[in-house]
mmCIF file of C-alpha atoms in Angstrom:
data_model
loop_
_atom_site.group_PDB
_atom_site.id
_atom_site.type_symbol
_atom_site.label_atom_id
_atom_site.label_comp_id
_atom_site.label_asym_id
_atom_site.label_seq_id
_atom_site.Cartn_x
_atom_site.Cartn_y
_atom_site.Cartn_z
ATOM 1 C CA MET A 1 -177.533 4.145 68.886
ATOM 2 C CA SER A 2 -173.740 4.471 69.309
ATOM 3 C CA SER A 3 -172.197 5.137 72.780
ATOM 4 C CA PRO A 4 -170.642 8.617 73.186
ATOM 5 C CA ALA A 5 -166.913 8.955 72.977
ATOM 6 C CA VAL A 6 -164.927 8.858 76.133
ATOM 7 C CA PRO A 7 -164.119 12.351 77.479
ATOM 8 C CA SER A 8 -160.697 13.745 76.790
ATOM 9 C CA VAL A 9 -158.729 15.604 79.564
ATOM 10 C CA LEU A 10 -155.637 17.703 79.062
ATOM 11 C CA PHE A 11 -153.370 18.657 82.002
ATOM 12 C CA VAL A 12 -151.138 21.708 81.513
ATOM 13 C CA CYS A 13 -148.366 23.185 83.602
ATOM 14 C CA VAL A 14 -145.325 25.280 82.605
ATOM 15 C CA HIS A 15 -142.693 22.514 82.225
ATOM 16 C CA ASN A 16 -144.809 19.409 81.913
ATOM 17 C CA ALA A 17 -142.236 17.790 84.135
ATOM 18 C CA GLY A 18 -144.135 17.549 87.408
ATOM 19 C CA ARG A 19 -147.788 18.352 88.288
ATOM 20 C CA SER A 20 -149.257 17.660 84.842
ATOM 21 C CA GLN A 21 -147.261 14.420 84.514
ATOM 22 C CA MET A 22 -148.431 13.119 87.820
ATOM 23 C CA ALA A 23 -152.129 14.068 87.091
ATOM 24 C CA ALA A 24 -151.966 12.354 83.721
ATOM 25 C CA ALA A 25 -150.393 9.254 85.176
ATOM 26 C CA PHE A 26 -153.097 9.041 87.907
ATOM 27 C CA LEU A 27 -155.939 9.668 85.446
ATOM 28 C CA THR A 28 -154.593 7.067 83.114
ATOM 29 C CA ARG A 29 -154.265 4.494 85.907
ATOM 30 C CA LEU A 30 -157.508 5.223 87.637
ATOM 31 C CA GLY A 31 -159.686 5.995 84.528
ATOM 32 C CA GLY A 32 -158.564 3.166 82.358
ATOM 33 C CA ASP A 33 -160.359 3.063 79.017
ATOM 34 C CA GLY A 34 -162.967 5.484 80.357
ATOM 35 C CA VAL A 35 -161.046 8.528 79.621
ATOM 36 C CA GLN A 36 -158.480 9.921 77.124
ATOM 37 C CA VAL A 37 -155.530 11.593 78.822
ATOM 38 C CA ARG A 38 -152.946 14.118 77.639
ATOM 39 C CA SER A 39 -150.443 16.471 79.287
ATOM 40 C CA ALA A 40 -148.308 19.307 77.925
ATOM 41 C CA GLY A 41 -146.338 22.389 79.073
ATOM 42 C CA SER A 42 -146.260 25.982 77.936
ATOM 43 C CA ALA A 43 -142.436 25.793 78.168
ATOM 44 C CA PRO A 44 -141.556 22.103 78.447
ATOM 45 C CA ALA A 45 -138.488 20.988 80.303
ATOM 46 C CA ASP A 46 -135.974 18.536 78.890
ATOM 47 C CA ALA A 47 -137.043 15.692 81.263
ATOM 48 C CA VAL A 48 -139.556 14.713 83.943
ATOM 49 C CA ASN A 49 -138.461 15.808 87.361
ATOM 50 C CA PRO A 50 -136.583 12.841 89.023
ATOM 51 C CA ALA A 51 -138.219 13.533 92.420
ATOM 52 C CA VAL A 52 -141.604 13.228 90.733
ATOM 53 C CA VAL A 53 -140.605 9.963 88.979
ATOM 54 C CA GLU A 54 -139.473 8.628 92.504
ATOM 55 C CA ALA A 55 -142.594 9.859 94.192
ATOM 56 C CA MET A 56 -144.894 8.198 91.649
ATOM 57 C CA LYS A 57 -142.932 4.973 91.791
ATOM 58 C CA GLU A 58 -143.847 4.774 95.373
ATOM 59 C CA THR A 59 -147.484 4.577 94.230
ATOM 60 C CA GLY A 60 -146.681 1.800 91.771
ATOM 61 C CA ILE A 61 -146.790 4.073 88.728
ATOM 62 C CA ASP A 62 -143.661 4.345 86.630
ATOM 63 C CA ILE A 63 -143.480 7.605 84.625
ATOM 64 C CA SER A 64 -139.731 7.356 83.998
ATOM 65 C CA ALA A 65 -140.328 6.938 80.193
ATOM 66 C CA GLU A 66 -142.474 9.928 79.910
ATOM 67 C CA THR A 67 -141.169 13.007 78.213
ATOM 68 C CA PRO A 68 -142.448 16.644 78.487
ATOM 69 C CA LYS A 69 -144.525 17.781 75.504
ATOM 70 C CA VAL A 70 -145.227 21.200 74.146
ATOM 71 C CA LEU A 71 -148.641 22.645 74.557
ATOM 72 C CA THR A 72 -150.373 23.088 71.097
ATOM 73 C CA ALA A 73 -153.660 24.672 70.239
ATOM 74 C CA ASP A 74 -154.693 21.354 68.653
ATOM 75 C CA ALA A 75 -154.239 19.621 72.045
ATOM 76 C CA VAL A 76 -156.519 22.055 73.676
ATOM 77 C CA GLN A 77 -159.059 22.065 70.948
ATOM 78 C CA SER A 78 -159.297 18.230 70.926
ATOM 79 C CA SER A 79 -159.847 18.001 74.648
ATOM 80 C CA ASP A 80 -163.226 18.198 76.490
ATOM 81 C CA VAL A 81 -161.632 19.247 79.885
ATOM 82 C CA VAL A 82 -158.457 21.434 80.147
ATOM 83 C CA ILE A 83 -156.827 21.550 83.651
ATOM 84 C CA THR A 84 -154.176 24.194 84.110
ATOM 85 C CA MET A 85 -151.732 24.117 86.938
ATOM 86 C CA GLY A 86 -149.853 27.418 86.968
ATOM 87 C CA CYS A 87 -149.513 28.015 83.172
ATOM 88 C CA GLY A 88 -151.413 31.290 83.488
ATOM 89 C CA ASP A 89 -152.381 32.935 80.186
ATOM 90 C CA ALA A 90 -150.152 30.650 78.020
ATOM 91 C CA CYS A 91 -153.061 28.219 77.620
ATOM 92 C CA PRO A 92 -155.147 28.893 74.597
ATOM 93 C CA TYR A 93 -158.822 29.432 75.224
ATOM 94 C CA PHE A 94 -161.543 27.774 73.029
ATOM 95 C CA PRO A 95 -165.305 28.388 73.755
ATOM 96 C CA GLY A 96 -167.153 25.276 74.787
ATOM 97 C CA LYS A 97 -164.306 23.664 76.569
ATOM 98 C CA ARG A 98 -164.440 23.130 80.293
ATOM 99 C CA TYR A 99 -161.420 24.760 81.982
ATOM 100 C CA LEU A 100 -160.316 24.071 85.593
ATOM 101 C CA ASP A 101 -157.387 25.772 87.414
ATOM 102 C CA TRP A 102 -155.790 23.551 90.021
ATOM 103 C CA THR A 103 -153.663 25.660 92.380
ATOM 104 C CA LEU A 104 -150.850 23.279 93.461
ATOM 105 C CA ASP A 105 -147.321 23.840 94.778
ATOM 106 C CA ASP A 106 -144.689 23.494 92.074
ATOM 107 C CA PRO A 107 -142.379 20.456 92.673
ATOM 108 C CA ALA A 108 -139.617 21.966 90.514
ATOM 109 C CA GLY A 109 -136.388 21.985 92.462
ATOM 110 C CA GLN A 110 -137.957 20.011 95.406
ATOM 111 C CA GLY A 111 -136.931 16.649 96.866
ATOM 112 C CA VAL A 112 -139.214 13.679 96.870
ATOM 113 C CA GLN A 113 -140.172 14.537 100.551
ATOM 114 C CA ALA A 114 -141.672 17.828 99.371
ATOM 115 C CA VAL A 115 -143.268 16.152 96.252
ATOM 116 C CA ARG A 116 -145.229 13.513 98.149
ATOM 117 C CA PRO A 117 -147.932 15.896 99.565
ATOM 118 C CA ILE A 118 -148.338 17.482 96.006
ATOM 119 C CA ARG A 119 -148.626 13.957 94.500
ATOM 120 C CA ASP A 120 -151.245 12.974 97.082
ATOM 121 C CA GLU A 121 -153.311 16.118 96.485
ATOM 122 C CA ILE A 122 -153.197 15.518 92.803
ATOM 123 C CA GLU A 123 -154.436 11.957 93.198
ATOM 124 C CA HIS A 124 -157.320 13.221 95.432
ATOM 125 C CA ARG A 125 -158.265 15.810 92.744
ATOM 126 C CA VAL A 126 -158.081 13.266 89.968
ATOM 127 C CA ARG A 127 -160.403 10.910 91.850
ATOM 128 C CA GLY A 128 -162.833 13.843 92.276
ATOM 129 C CA LEU A 129 -162.618 14.541 88.548
ATOM 130 C CA LEU A 130 -163.443 10.978 87.723
ATOM 131 C CA ALA A 131 -166.519 11.191 89.980
ATOM 132 C CA GLU A 132 -167.544 14.447 88.231
ATOM 133 C CA LEU A 133 -167.100 12.773 84.869
ATOM 134 C CA GLY A 134 -169.176 9.704 86.017
ATOM 135 C CA ILE A 135 -166.190 7.383 85.563
ATOM 136 C CA GLU A 136 -165.631 4.704 88.192
ATOM 137 C CA ALA A 137 -161.933 4.649 89.382
ATOM 138 C CA THR A 138 -160.267 1.307 88.909
ATOM 139 C CA PRO A 139 -158.927 -0.182 92.093
#
């Protein structure tokens, strides 16, 4: 008997420059090889928000090399869990996928001081998601 494939999670926000980047980085760090992680935006920005990069560096996670990616139907279709963060109806819907909507403040235009509580809430939710998926978070 072969073991089941690892679950795939897609984080989606409008610009893929803040919330979805932080969530993907936390899930990648905490989930390790136990989960496949993607992020995308319905209208991607040119670069990741510098205040978000700075706030994540404070946690020991460097996302400075990340670039916003465009949301595609293929990315949604190949994911088991799709977590939206304010992209509204721009996210394609496919039956059989698990959709979650995380209502979070948008870090766009905010300084690192305002990004920290958003970052911390995202980490908390990612840890909860790992528990729901039955994946032990790495220390």
